[in-house]
Amino acid sequence: MIINTYLRIYIFCLCCLSFYAHAQVKGLIQMSAINADAQLSYQQGGVGLYRYDEDNDGLLLSQGLLEFRYDLTSDWSAHGVMNAYQDPDPTIGFSQAYLRYQPLTNSRYKWHLRVGGFYPLLSLENPDIGWISPYNYTNSAINSWVGEELKTFGLEATFKLPGKSYRSPHSFTFVGATFKGNDPAGTLLSWRGWAMHDRQTLFNEAIRFAPIASLNTPQLQFQANQDLPFTEVDGRFGFYAGIHWDYLKQSQFRFYYYDNNGDPSVLNQNTGQYAWDTSFSSAAWLYKLTNNTRVIAQLMSGKTAMGKNRGIDNRFYSHFIMLSHKMAKHRFSFRYDYFEVTDIDDWQFDPNTSQGEGVTATWRYQLTPQWQLGIEGAVMDSQADNRAAIGFKSRFSQQQMTLTAQFRF
């Protein structure tokens, strides 16, 4: 019944958008049969780091998305991505919505602007429609966090120097942005730790996490037991800057520095959200060993703090390396992830140190241009110091198996 409701909504949206002659619309519906372990997922108030637990066993809508572009003028275009999910509750909304300005020019360089809500393009793992991965169904820890706690609500400028314009094998792109919102970014890393999933947070959506014991203390009594990652708390602007370096069609490298410029002493008691002072550096690299085989790697290192006198002060780090090989209609992808959060503050009642690693293996089969089938197995081992105080084991292992059918239109 829920799935039929979502399908009707998507068909309605598709018809409305297609009414306009210049609208470009494409979408995806992905159904998955899940076999997950008993560890209660963070989405249900548990400490499990996968999206699903044994309560999700069976068939469900794992991804539903509609991506559109509408040309307003020769220079301006409107873009958006709508997503639908069944978990943790039936939800439909926007994960991206922005305007793009790209003037026609005969010069050797190209430039464009984006204004609205969108992802910083720091990932080489998620180039597919609607910011999903064409490799694994479960994202890396890094890009799982990007999909749930990071979003640009502001202005981004991009300046491109195509190598072919200068008869060079090297192409460069420079990116800079300023934004508001994203003040609570760091909440999940500190109290839940890194996770691994493909669930993107929609505009105005809340993310649950376990009822951490330290939230009952006087110092943290006003913090809500949920994260509203895209809210503005302190009125300050954040920024990020990045560079892309491409060598022919063989190598891609991206480096970004992000700083939300949060004032950690500011709290919105109405929403129960602090402004976290969060910054990080991210480096991503894709290298094609052959036309059909590629290696993708990424690392992220940063810090986050909140509260007066930075009562919570953490460092975070993660990296992954993936090998993906395409053979005829088959694609095989194998990824290893490592992640950690290090607590360096003096609040002994609020331990935030956590650490883990995981392996994800995926097989995809392109049955037709529209239909794809896939199987994925994932295992993870993790430890977090704050679990024991709420009745969970500090360290445990998790497993997850999914059988997926994907339809594109």
mmCIF file of C-alpha atoms in Angstrom:
data_model
loop_
_atom_site.group_PDB
_atom_site.id
_atom_site.type_symbol
_atom_site.label_atom_id
_atom_site.label_comp_id
_atom_site.label_asym_id
_atom_site.label_seq_id
_atom_site.Cartn_x
_atom_site.Cartn_y
_atom_site.Cartn_z
ATOM 1 C CA MET A 1 0.000 0.000 0.000
ATOM 2 C CA ILE A 2 2.825 2.397 0.913
ATOM 3 C CA ILE A 3 4.736 1.520 -2.266
ATOM 4 C CA ASN A 4 1.643 2.093 -4.428
ATOM 5 C CA THR A 5 1.183 5.511 -2.808
ATOM 6 C CA TYR A 6 4.757 6.480 -3.648
ATOM 7 C CA LEU A 7 4.382 5.268 -7.228
ATOM 8 C CA ARG A 8 1.266 7.395 -7.708
ATOM 9 C CA ILE A 9 3.079 10.435 -6.322
ATOM 10 C CA TYR A 10 6.056 9.881 -8.650
ATOM 11 C CA ILE A 11 3.884 9.397 -11.714
ATOM 12 C CA PHE A 12 2.008 12.587 -10.869
ATOM 13 C CA CYS A 13 5.274 14.544 -10.469
ATOM 14 C CA LEU A 14 6.636 13.111 -13.706
ATOM 15 C CA CYS A 15 3.508 14.097 -15.644
ATOM 16 C CA CYS A 16 3.532 17.626 -14.218
ATOM 17 C CA LEU A 17 7.171 18.189 -15.072
ATOM 18 C CA SER A 18 6.911 16.637 -18.518
ATOM 19 C CA PHE A 19 4.121 19.062 -19.345
ATOM 20 C CA TYR A 20 6.773 21.671 -19.969
ATOM 21 C CA ALA A 21 8.503 21.180 -23.305
ATOM 22 C CA HIS A 22 11.965 21.998 -21.978
ATOM 23 C CA ALA A 23 11.818 19.901 -18.810
ATOM 24 C CA GLN A 24 14.344 17.066 -18.606
ATOM 25 C CA VAL A 25 13.148 14.421 -16.177
ATOM 26 C CA LYS A 26 14.614 11.103 -15.111
ATOM 27 C CA GLY A 27 14.009 8.895 -12.158
ATOM 28 C CA LEU A 28 14.737 5.676 -10.340
ATOM 29 C CA ILE A 29 12.792 3.185 -8.251
ATOM 30 C CA GLN A 30 14.817 0.671 -6.260
ATOM 31 C CA MET A 31 13.320 -2.228 -4.333
ATOM 32 C CA SER A 32 15.429 -4.291 -1.942
ATOM 33 C CA ALA A 33 14.983 -7.526 -0.031
ATOM 34 C CA ILE A 34 16.895 -7.103 3.236
ATOM 35 C CA ASN A 35 18.480 -9.646 5.555
ATOM 36 C CA ALA A 36 19.918 -7.618 8.420
ATOM 37 C CA ASP A 37 21.227 -8.453 11.896
ATOM 38 C CA ALA A 38 19.416 -7.913 15.200
ATOM 39 C CA GLN A 39 21.306 -4.759 16.228
ATOM 40 C CA LEU A 40 18.670 -1.994 16.387
ATOM 41 C CA SER A 41 19.411 0.676 13.748
ATOM 42 C CA TYR A 42 20.216 4.269 14.700
ATOM 43 C CA GLN A 43 17.094 5.216 12.718
ATOM 44 C CA GLN A 44 15.013 3.415 15.343
ATOM 45 C CA GLY A 45 16.860 4.871 18.331
ATOM 46 C CA GLY A 46 19.425 2.079 18.529
ATOM 47 C CA VAL A 47 23.203 2.026 18.086
ATOM 48 C CA GLY A 48 23.388 -0.060 14.900
ATOM 49 C CA LEU A 49 25.394 1.677 12.184
ATOM 50 C CA TYR A 50 23.649 0.196 9.167
ATOM 51 C CA ARG A 51 20.407 1.594 7.787
ATOM 52 C CA TYR A 52 18.466 -1.611 8.425
ATOM 53 C CA ASP A 53 17.926 -4.078 11.267
ATOM 54 C CA GLU A 54 15.955 -7.326 11.551
ATOM 55 C CA ASP A 55 12.681 -5.376 11.740
ATOM 56 C CA ASN A 56 13.295 -4.362 8.098
ATOM 57 C CA ASP A 57 13.635 -7.912 6.829
ATOM 58 C CA GLY A 58 11.581 -8.328 3.674
ATOM 59 C CA LEU A 59 10.921 -6.207 0.597
ATOM 60 C CA LEU A 60 10.965 -2.412 0.817
ATOM 61 C CA LEU A 61 11.510 0.768 -1.196
ATOM 62 C CA SER A 62 15.206 1.464 -0.588
ATOM 63 C CA GLN A 63 15.493 4.330 -3.111
ATOM 64 C CA GLY A 64 12.914 6.360 -4.974
ATOM 65 C CA LEU A 65 14.044 9.527 -6.691
ATOM 66 C CA LEU A 66 13.048 11.967 -9.381
ATOM 67 C CA GLU A 67 15.658 14.335 -10.855
ATOM 68 C CA PHE A 68 14.643 17.204 -13.094
ATOM 69 C CA ARG A 69 16.106 20.145 -14.966
ATOM 70 C CA TYR A 70 14.070 22.976 -16.466
ATOM 71 C CA ASP A 71 15.692 25.599 -18.718
ATOM 72 C CA LEU A 72 14.373 29.005 -17.718
ATOM 73 C CA THR A 73 16.497 30.959 -20.234
ATOM 74 C CA SER A 74 19.598 30.205 -22.289
ATOM 75 C CA ASP A 75 21.697 30.965 -19.174
ATOM 76 C CA TRP A 76 19.476 29.976 -16.223
ATOM 77 C CA SER A 77 18.147 26.527 -15.341
ATOM 78 C CA ALA A 78 16.253 25.080 -12.371
ATOM 79 C CA HIS A 79 17.321 21.742 -10.864
ATOM 80 C CA GLY A 80 15.834 19.496 -8.224
ATOM 81 C CA VAL A 81 15.899 16.010 -6.755
ATOM 82 C CA MET A 82 12.928 14.498 -4.944
ATOM 83 C CA ASN A 83 13.419 11.359 -2.830
ATOM 84 C CA ALA A 84 11.005 8.872 -1.307
ATOM 85 C CA TYR A 85 11.778 6.446 1.549
ATOM 86 C CA GLN A 86 9.887 3.991 3.726
ATOM 87 C CA ASP A 87 12.314 4.158 6.638
ATOM 88 C CA PRO A 88 12.222 5.144 9.403
ATOM 89 C CA ASP A 89 8.794 6.527 8.386
ATOM 90 C CA PRO A 90 7.175 6.982 4.939
ATOM 91 C CA THR A 91 8.747 10.220 3.655
ATOM 92 C CA ILE A 92 8.909 12.168 0.409
ATOM 93 C CA GLY A 93 10.667 15.495 -0.172
ATOM 94 C CA PHE A 94 13.583 17.338 -1.745
ATOM 95 C CA SER A 95 17.232 16.473 -1.181
ATOM 96 C CA GLN A 96 18.390 19.142 -3.676
ATOM 97 C CA ALA A 97 16.781 22.236 -5.222
ATOM 98 C CA TYR A 98 18.798 25.008 -6.840
ATOM 99 C CA LEU A 99 19.198 27.433 -9.728
ATOM 100 C CA ARG A 100 22.207 27.244 -12.039
ATOM 101 C CA TYR A 101 23.604 30.156 -14.029
ATOM 102 C CA GLN A 102 25.955 29.227 -16.882
ATOM 103 C CA PRO A 103 26.450 31.984 -19.445
ATOM 104 C CA LEU A 104 27.374 31.210 -23.024
ATOM 105 C CA THR A 105 30.964 32.216 -23.704
ATOM 106 C CA ASN A 106 33.591 31.738 -26.397
ATOM 107 C CA SER A 107 36.511 32.074 -24.006
ATOM 108 C CA ARG A 108 38.859 29.238 -23.156
ATOM 109 C CA TYR A 109 37.577 28.982 -19.615
ATOM 110 C CA LYS A 110 34.064 28.149 -18.391
ATOM 111 C CA TRP A 111 32.259 29.210 -15.258
ATOM 112 C CA HIS A 112 28.890 28.792 -13.584
ATOM 113 C CA LEU A 113 27.008 29.554 -10.368
ATOM 114 C CA ARG A 114 24.669 27.468 -8.233
ATOM 115 C CA VAL A 115 22.321 28.973 -5.682
ATOM 116 C CA GLY A 116 19.968 26.994 -3.448
ATOM 117 C CA GLY A 117 20.359 23.664 -1.654
ATOM 118 C CA PHE A 118 22.826 21.082 -3.028
ATOM 119 C CA TYR A 119 25.814 18.884 -2.201
ATOM 120 C CA PRO A 120 29.416 20.064 -2.401
ATOM 121 C CA LEU A 121 30.982 17.961 -5.177
ATOM 122 C CA LEU A 122 33.719 16.443 -3.041
ATOM 123 C CA SER A 123 32.761 12.827 -3.777
ATOM 124 C CA LEU A 124 33.893 10.615 -6.660
ATOM 125 C CA GLU A 125 31.834 7.748 -5.264
ATOM 126 C CA ASN A 126 28.409 9.310 -5.981
ATOM 127 C CA PRO A 127 28.309 10.590 -9.593
ATOM 128 C CA ASP A 128 25.037 8.869 -10.521
ATOM 129 C CA ILE A 129 21.531 10.317 -10.759
ATOM 130 C CA GLY A 130 20.355 11.966 -7.531
ATOM 131 C CA TRP A 131 23.806 11.721 -5.893
ATOM 132 C CA ILE A 132 23.779 7.932 -5.583
ATOM 133 C CA SER A 133 26.599 5.489 -6.259
ATOM 134 C CA PRO A 134 26.862 3.318 -9.396
ATOM 135 C CA TYR A 135 29.210 0.967 -7.507
ATOM 136 C CA ASN A 136 27.962 -0.183 -4.087
ATOM 137 C CA TYR A 137 24.396 0.169 -2.855
ATOM 138 C CA THR A 138 25.722 1.086 0.598
ATOM 139 C CA ASN A 139 27.875 4.220 0.596
ATOM 140 C CA SER A 140 31.215 4.604 2.303
ATOM 141 C CA ALA A 141 31.242 5.997 5.846
ATOM 142 C CA ILE A 142 32.462 9.349 4.482
ATOM 143 C CA ASN A 143 29.720 9.800 1.921
ATOM 144 C CA SER A 144 27.062 8.320 4.183
ATOM 145 C CA TRP A 145 27.817 11.256 6.502
ATOM 146 C CA VAL A 146 27.867 13.754 3.628
ATOM 147 C CA GLY A 147 24.439 12.496 2.566
ATOM 148 C CA GLU A 148 22.960 12.893 6.019
ATOM 149 C CA GLU A 149 24.586 15.987 7.611
ATOM 150 C CA LEU A 150 26.046 18.162 4.833
ATOM 151 C CA LYS A 151 24.232 20.443 2.427
ATOM 152 C CA THR A 152 25.017 23.812 0.841
ATOM 153 C CA PHE A 153 22.220 26.323 1.344
ATOM 154 C CA GLY A 154 23.871 29.260 -0.334
ATOM 155 C CA LEU A 155 25.934 30.304 -3.348
ATOM 156 C CA GLU A 156 28.664 28.327 -5.125
ATOM 157 C CA ALA A 157 30.939 29.596 -7.922
ATOM 158 C CA THR A 158 32.850 27.235 -10.221
ATOM 159 C CA PHE A 159 35.669 28.230 -12.613
ATOM 160 C CA LYS A 160 36.888 25.631 -15.147
ATOM 161 C CA LEU A 161 40.067 25.480 -17.219
ATOM 162 C CA PRO A 162 39.530 22.631 -19.735
ATOM 163 C CA GLY A 163 42.797 21.067 -20.843
ATOM 164 C CA LYS A 164 41.734 20.804 -24.475
ATOM 165 C CA SER A 165 41.413 24.603 -24.639
ATOM 166 C CA TYR A 166 45.145 24.869 -23.860
ATOM 167 C CA ARG A 167 46.290 21.707 -25.653
ATOM 168 C CA SER A 168 47.126 20.194 -22.288
ATOM 169 C CA PRO A 169 46.241 16.768 -20.812
ATOM 170 C CA HIS A 170 45.505 18.502 -17.495
ATOM 171 C CA SER A 171 42.173 20.175 -16.650
ATOM 172 C CA PHE A 172 41.487 22.189 -13.509
ATOM 173 C CA THR A 173 38.326 23.334 -11.754
ATOM 174 C CA PHE A 174 38.230 25.794 -8.839
ATOM 175 C CA VAL A 175 35.219 25.893 -6.523
ATOM 176 C CA GLY A 176 34.225 28.313 -3.776
ATOM 177 C CA ALA A 177 30.987 28.653 -1.797
ATOM 178 C CA THR A 178 29.403 30.457 1.126
ATOM 179 C CA PHE A 179 26.309 29.206 2.923
ATOM 180 C CA LYS A 180 24.132 29.231 6.007
ATOM 181 C CA GLY A 181 22.604 26.285 7.817
ATOM 182 C CA ASN A 182 24.562 23.099 8.554
ATOM 183 C CA ASP A 183 25.225 24.443 12.052
ATOM 184 C CA PRO A 184 24.421 21.093 13.778
ATOM 185 C CA ALA A 185 26.844 19.176 11.504
ATOM 186 C CA GLY A 186 28.957 17.061 13.850
ATOM 187 C CA THR A 187 26.086 15.976 16.096
ATOM 188 C CA LEU A 188 25.880 12.459 14.651
ATOM 189 C CA LEU A 189 29.618 11.904 14.453
ATOM 190 C CA SER A 190 29.983 12.769 18.137
ATOM 191 C CA TRP A 191 27.058 10.877 19.688
ATOM 192 C CA ARG A 192 26.459 8.079 17.195
ATOM 193 C CA GLY A 193 29.740 7.858 15.292
ATOM 194 C CA TRP A 194 30.152 7.144 11.580
ATOM 195 C CA ALA A 195 27.550 4.963 9.850
ATOM 196 C CA MET A 196 27.254 3.225 6.464
ATOM 197 C CA HIS A 197 24.079 3.492 4.382
ATOM 198 C CA ASP A 198 22.514 5.225 1.342
ATOM 199 C CA ARG A 199 19.773 7.200 3.126
ATOM 200 C CA GLN A 200 19.922 10.913 2.166
ATOM 201 C CA THR A 201 18.455 13.475 4.556
ATOM 202 C CA LEU A 202 15.693 15.589 3.024
ATOM 203 C CA PHE A 203 15.099 19.289 3.618
ATOM 204 C CA ASN A 204 13.558 19.924 7.066
ATOM 205 C CA GLU A 205 14.024 16.276 8.071
ATOM 206 C CA ALA A 206 15.215 15.129 11.508
ATOM 207 C CA ILE A 207 17.662 12.262 12.155
ATOM 208 C CA ARG A 208 17.210 10.128 15.243
ATOM 209 C CA PHE A 209 19.972 8.680 17.357
ATOM 210 C CA ALA A 210 20.127 6.608 20.523
ATOM 211 C CA PRO A 211 19.133 8.225 23.876
ATOM 212 C CA ILE A 212 22.693 8.968 24.949
ATOM 213 C CA ALA A 213 23.035 9.050 28.754
ATOM 214 C CA SER A 214 24.954 12.346 28.804
ATOM 215 C CA LEU A 215 21.925 14.188 27.407
ATOM 216 C CA ASN A 216 20.366 13.836 30.874
ATOM 217 C CA THR A 217 23.104 15.922 32.486
ATOM 218 C CA PRO A 218 22.699 19.658 33.335
ATOM 219 C CA GLN A 219 25.308 20.591 30.717
ATOM 220 C CA LEU A 220 23.368 18.933 27.868
ATOM 221 C CA GLN A 221 19.789 19.006 29.116
ATOM 222 C CA PHE A 222 18.601 21.305 26.303
ATOM 223 C CA GLN A 223 19.982 19.144 23.475
ATOM 224 C CA ALA A 224 17.229 17.284 21.617
ATOM 225 C CA ASN A 225 17.516 13.541 21.046
ATOM 226 C CA GLN A 226 17.582 14.177 17.293
ATOM 227 C CA ASP A 227 19.639 16.079 14.746
ATOM 228 C CA LEU A 228 18.215 18.812 12.488
ATOM 229 C CA PRO A 229 21.322 19.077 10.301
ATOM 230 C CA PHE A 230 20.301 21.908 7.968
ATOM 231 C CA THR A 231 19.064 24.470 10.501
ATOM 232 C CA GLU A 232 20.603 27.898 11.096
ATOM 233 C CA VAL A 233 21.485 28.525 14.758
ATOM 234 C CA ASP A 234 24.136 31.244 15.113
ATOM 235 C CA GLY A 235 23.483 33.525 12.109
ATOM 236 C CA ARG A 236 27.019 33.127 10.763
ATOM 237 C CA PHE A 237 28.110 32.196 7.227
ATOM 238 C CA GLY A 238 30.175 29.105 6.496
ATOM 239 C CA PHE A 239 32.350 28.419 3.465
ATOM 240 C CA TYR A 240 34.225 25.792 1.495
ATOM 241 C CA ALA A 241 36.806 25.795 -1.287
ATOM 242 C CA GLY A 242 37.877 23.018 -3.604
ATOM 243 C CA ILE A 243 40.045 22.120 -6.556
ATOM 244 C CA HIS A 244 39.508 19.377 -9.172
ATOM 245 C CA TRP A 245 42.452 18.089 -11.190
ATOM 246 C CA ASP A 246 41.738 15.747 -14.116
ATOM 247 C CA TYR A 247 44.380 14.067 -16.234
ATOM 248 C CA LEU A 248 42.985 13.020 -19.613
ATOM 249 C CA LYS A 249 40.207 10.503 -18.897
ATOM 250 C CA GLN A 250 42.420 8.403 -16.673
ATOM 251 C CA SER A 251 42.727 10.202 -13.344
ATOM 252 C CA GLN A 252 40.500 12.505 -11.270
ATOM 253 C CA PHE A 253 41.527 14.181 -8.028
ATOM 254 C CA ARG A 254 39.457 16.457 -5.759
ATOM 255 C CA PHE A 255 40.492 18.339 -2.643
ATOM 256 C CA TYR A 256 38.066 20.351 -0.490
ATOM 257 C CA TYR A 257 38.300 22.365 2.705
ATOM 258 C CA TYR A 258 34.999 22.939 4.525
ATOM 259 C CA ASP A 259 34.255 25.163 7.541
ATOM 260 C CA ASN A 260 30.727 25.875 8.775
ATOM 261 C CA ASN A 261 32.159 28.666 11.005
ATOM 262 C CA GLY A 262 29.809 27.659 13.814
ATOM 263 C CA ASP A 263 29.721 29.424 17.186
ATOM 264 C CA PRO A 264 29.678 26.458 19.606
ATOM 265 C CA SER A 265 28.311 28.545 22.476
ATOM 266 C CA VAL A 266 24.978 29.246 20.706
ATOM 267 C CA LEU A 267 21.948 27.062 21.399
ATOM 268 C CA ASN A 268 18.420 27.236 19.997
ATOM 269 C CA GLN A 269 16.339 25.916 22.913
ATOM 270 C CA ASN A 270 13.189 25.763 20.766
ATOM 271 C CA THR A 271 14.727 23.149 18.460
ATOM 272 C CA GLY A 272 17.281 21.699 20.883
ATOM 273 C CA GLN A 273 20.123 22.291 18.436
ATOM 274 C CA TYR A 274 23.590 23.726 19.088
ATOM 275 C CA ALA A 275 25.803 25.403 16.514
ATOM 276 C CA TRP A 276 28.763 23.039 16.201
ATOM 277 C CA ASP A 277 32.098 24.408 15.024
ATOM 278 C CA THR A 278 32.920 21.847 12.331
ATOM 279 C CA SER A 279 35.671 21.868 9.721
ATOM 280 C CA PHE A 280 37.402 19.203 7.661
ATOM 281 C CA SER A 281 39.599 18.467 4.672
ATOM 282 C CA SER A 282 38.632 15.866 2.070
ATOM 283 C CA ALA A 283 40.768 14.325 -0.669
ATOM 284 C CA ALA A 284 39.312 11.951 -3.282
ATOM 285 C CA TRP A 285 41.030 10.180 -6.164
ATOM 286 C CA LEU A 286 39.791 8.000 -9.041
ATOM 287 C CA TYR A 287 42.248 6.159 -11.262
ATOM 288 C CA LYS A 288 41.352 3.966 -14.249
ATOM 289 C CA LEU A 289 43.663 0.970 -14.358
ATOM 290 C CA THR A 290 41.998 -0.127 -17.607
ATOM 291 C CA ASN A 291 38.887 0.890 -19.506
ATOM 292 C CA ASN A 292 36.872 -1.461 -17.286
ATOM 293 C CA THR A 293 38.720 -1.350 -13.957
ATOM 294 C CA ARG A 294 39.069 1.587 -11.597
ATOM 295 C CA VAL A 295 40.281 2.376 -8.105
ATOM 296 C CA ILE A 296 38.539 5.025 -5.991
ATOM 297 C CA ALA A 297 39.909 6.268 -2.678
ATOM 298 C CA GLN A 298 38.940 9.070 -0.315
ATOM 299 C CA LEU A 299 39.954 10.323 3.101
ATOM 300 C CA MET A 300 38.443 12.940 5.375
ATOM 301 C CA SER A 301 39.965 14.474 8.479
ATOM 302 C CA GLY A 302 38.404 17.169 10.628
ATOM 303 C CA LYS A 303 37.271 18.462 13.997
ATOM 304 C CA THR A 304 33.992 19.439 15.638
ATOM 305 C CA ALA A 305 33.132 21.169 18.919
ATOM 306 C CA MET A 306 30.083 22.480 20.776
ATOM 307 C CA GLY A 307 29.082 24.082 24.064
ATOM 308 C CA LYS A 308 30.498 26.972 26.040
ATOM 309 C CA ASN A 309 34.264 26.639 26.380
ATOM 310 C CA ARG A 310 34.021 23.796 23.849
ATOM 311 C CA GLY A 311 32.814 21.267 26.407
ATOM 312 C CA ILE A 312 32.620 18.706 23.590
ATOM 313 C CA ASP A 313 35.699 18.694 21.380
ATOM 314 C CA ASN A 314 36.303 15.832 18.958
ATOM 315 C CA ARG A 315 38.533 14.906 16.054
ATOM 316 C CA PHE A 316 37.189 12.673 13.285
ATOM 317 C CA TYR A 317 38.805 10.690 10.485
ATOM 318 C CA SER A 318 37.799 8.155 7.833
ATOM 319 C CA HIS A 319 39.144 6.659 4.644
ATOM 320 C CA PHE A 320 38.082 4.057 2.107
ATOM 321 C CA ILE A 321 39.510 2.343 -0.928
ATOM 322 C CA MET A 322 37.373 0.687 -3.597
ATOM 323 C CA LEU A 323 38.136 -1.543 -6.565
ATOM 324 C CA SER A 324 35.440 -1.757 -9.246
ATOM 325 C CA HIS A 325 35.516 -3.857 -12.409
ATOM 326 C CA LYS A 326 32.988 -3.969 -15.247
ATOM 327 C CA MET A 327 32.700 -7.065 -17.415
ATOM 328 C CA ALA A 328 30.042 -6.989 -20.148
ATOM 329 C CA LYS A 329 26.757 -6.404 -18.267
ATOM 330 C CA HIS A 330 28.311 -7.154 -14.875
ATOM 331 C CA ARG A 331 29.945 -4.774 -12.401
ATOM 332 C CA PHE A 332 31.828 -6.035 -9.334
ATOM 333 C CA SER A 333 32.806 -3.572 -6.583
ATOM 334 C CA PHE A 334 34.721 -4.202 -3.361
ATOM 335 C CA ARG A 335 35.312 -1.494 -0.712
ATOM 336 C CA TYR A 336 37.149 -1.300 2.601
ATOM 337 C CA ASP A 337 36.286 1.468 5.114
ATOM 338 C CA TYR A 338 38.022 2.653 8.264
ATOM 339 C CA PHE A 339 36.570 5.336 10.562
ATOM 340 C CA GLU A 340 37.142 6.861 13.988
ATOM 341 C CA VAL A 341 36.176 9.713 16.314
ATOM 342 C CA THR A 342 38.627 10.805 19.027
ATOM 343 C CA ASP A 343 37.407 12.625 22.143
ATOM 344 C CA ILE A 344 39.927 15.231 23.312
ATOM 345 C CA ASP A 345 37.800 17.272 25.764
ATOM 346 C CA ASP A 346 37.524 17.126 29.574
ATOM 347 C CA TRP A 347 33.846 16.150 29.865
ATOM 348 C CA GLN A 348 34.302 12.651 31.262
ATOM 349 C CA PHE A 349 30.534 12.171 31.573
ATOM 350 C CA ASP A 350 30.176 12.411 27.769
ATOM 351 C CA PRO A 351 32.595 9.957 26.103
ATOM 352 C CA ASN A 352 32.582 10.317 22.313
ATOM 353 C CA THR A 353 35.440 8.092 21.186
ATOM 354 C CA SER A 354 34.406 5.517 18.577
ATOM 355 C CA GLN A 355 36.125 3.432 15.907
ATOM 356 C CA GLY A 356 35.298 0.834 13.295
ATOM 357 C CA GLU A 357 35.948 -0.767 9.942
ATOM 358 C CA GLY A 358 33.845 -2.479 7.326
ATOM 359 C CA VAL A 359 33.926 -4.394 4.055
ATOM 360 C CA THR A 360 31.280 -4.109 1.325
ATOM 361 C CA ALA A 361 31.067 -6.314 -1.785
ATOM 362 C CA THR A 362 28.530 -5.712 -4.563
ATOM 363 C CA TRP A 363 27.559 -7.387 -7.832
ATOM 364 C CA ARG A 364 25.327 -5.523 -10.291
ATOM 365 C CA TYR A 365 23.838 -6.942 -13.478
ATOM 366 C CA GLN A 366 22.426 -4.628 -16.166
ATOM 367 C CA LEU A 367 19.515 -6.711 -17.408
ATOM 368 C CA THR A 368 18.251 -4.009 -19.815
ATOM 369 C CA PRO A 369 18.957 -0.265 -20.155
ATOM 370 C CA GLN A 370 16.142 0.286 -17.630
ATOM 371 C CA TRP A 371 16.429 -2.722 -15.313
ATOM 372 C CA GLN A 372 19.325 -3.653 -13.038
ATOM 373 C CA LEU A 373 19.660 -6.487 -10.522
ATOM 374 C CA GLY A 374 22.196 -6.659 -7.733
ATOM 375 C CA ILE A 375 23.394 -8.472 -4.616
ATOM 376 C CA GLU A 376 25.412 -6.879 -1.825
ATOM 377 C CA GLY A 377 27.003 -8.261 1.311
ATOM 378 C CA ALA A 378 28.454 -6.038 4.032
ATOM 379 C CA VAL A 379 30.150 -6.653 7.388
ATOM 380 C CA MET A 380 31.261 -4.140 9.980
ATOM 381 C CA ASP A 381 32.960 -4.139 13.369
ATOM 382 C CA SER A 382 32.605 -1.045 15.566
ATOM 383 C CA GLN A 383 33.243 0.222 19.099
ATOM 384 C CA ALA A 384 31.891 3.301 20.918
ATOM 385 C CA ASP A 385 32.575 4.379 24.500
ATOM 386 C CA ASN A 386 29.075 5.788 25.096
ATOM 387 C CA ARG A 387 27.148 2.573 24.405
ATOM 388 C CA ALA A 388 27.671 0.838 27.753
ATOM 389 C CA ALA A 389 25.893 3.606 29.716
ATOM 390 C CA ILE A 390 22.654 2.917 27.818
ATOM 391 C CA GLY A 391 22.781 -0.858 28.034
ATOM 392 C CA PHE A 392 24.549 -1.871 24.813
ATOM 393 C CA LYS A 393 27.843 -3.656 24.225
ATOM 394 C CA SER A 394 30.687 -1.238 23.575
ATOM 395 C CA ARG A 395 31.935 -3.375 20.674
ATOM 396 C CA PHE A 396 29.937 -5.538 18.298
ATOM 397 C CA SER A 397 29.897 -6.801 14.714
ATOM 398 C CA GLN A 398 27.121 -6.380 12.148
ATOM 399 C CA GLN A 399 26.215 -8.086 8.881
ATOM 400 C CA GLN A 400 23.801 -7.142 6.131
ATOM 401 C CA MET A 401 22.744 -8.804 2.874
ATOM 402 C CA THR A 402 20.564 -7.129 0.228
ATOM 403 C CA LEU A 403 19.008 -8.302 -3.020
ATOM 404 C CA THR A 404 18.103 -5.282 -5.170
ATOM 405 C CA ALA A 405 16.060 -4.574 -8.286
ATOM 406 C CA GLN A 406 16.383 -1.112 -9.809
ATOM 407 C CA PHE A 407 14.228 0.470 -12.518
ATOM 408 C CA ARG A 408 15.155 3.727 -14.284
ATOM 409 C CA PHE A 409 12.928 5.925 -16.401
#
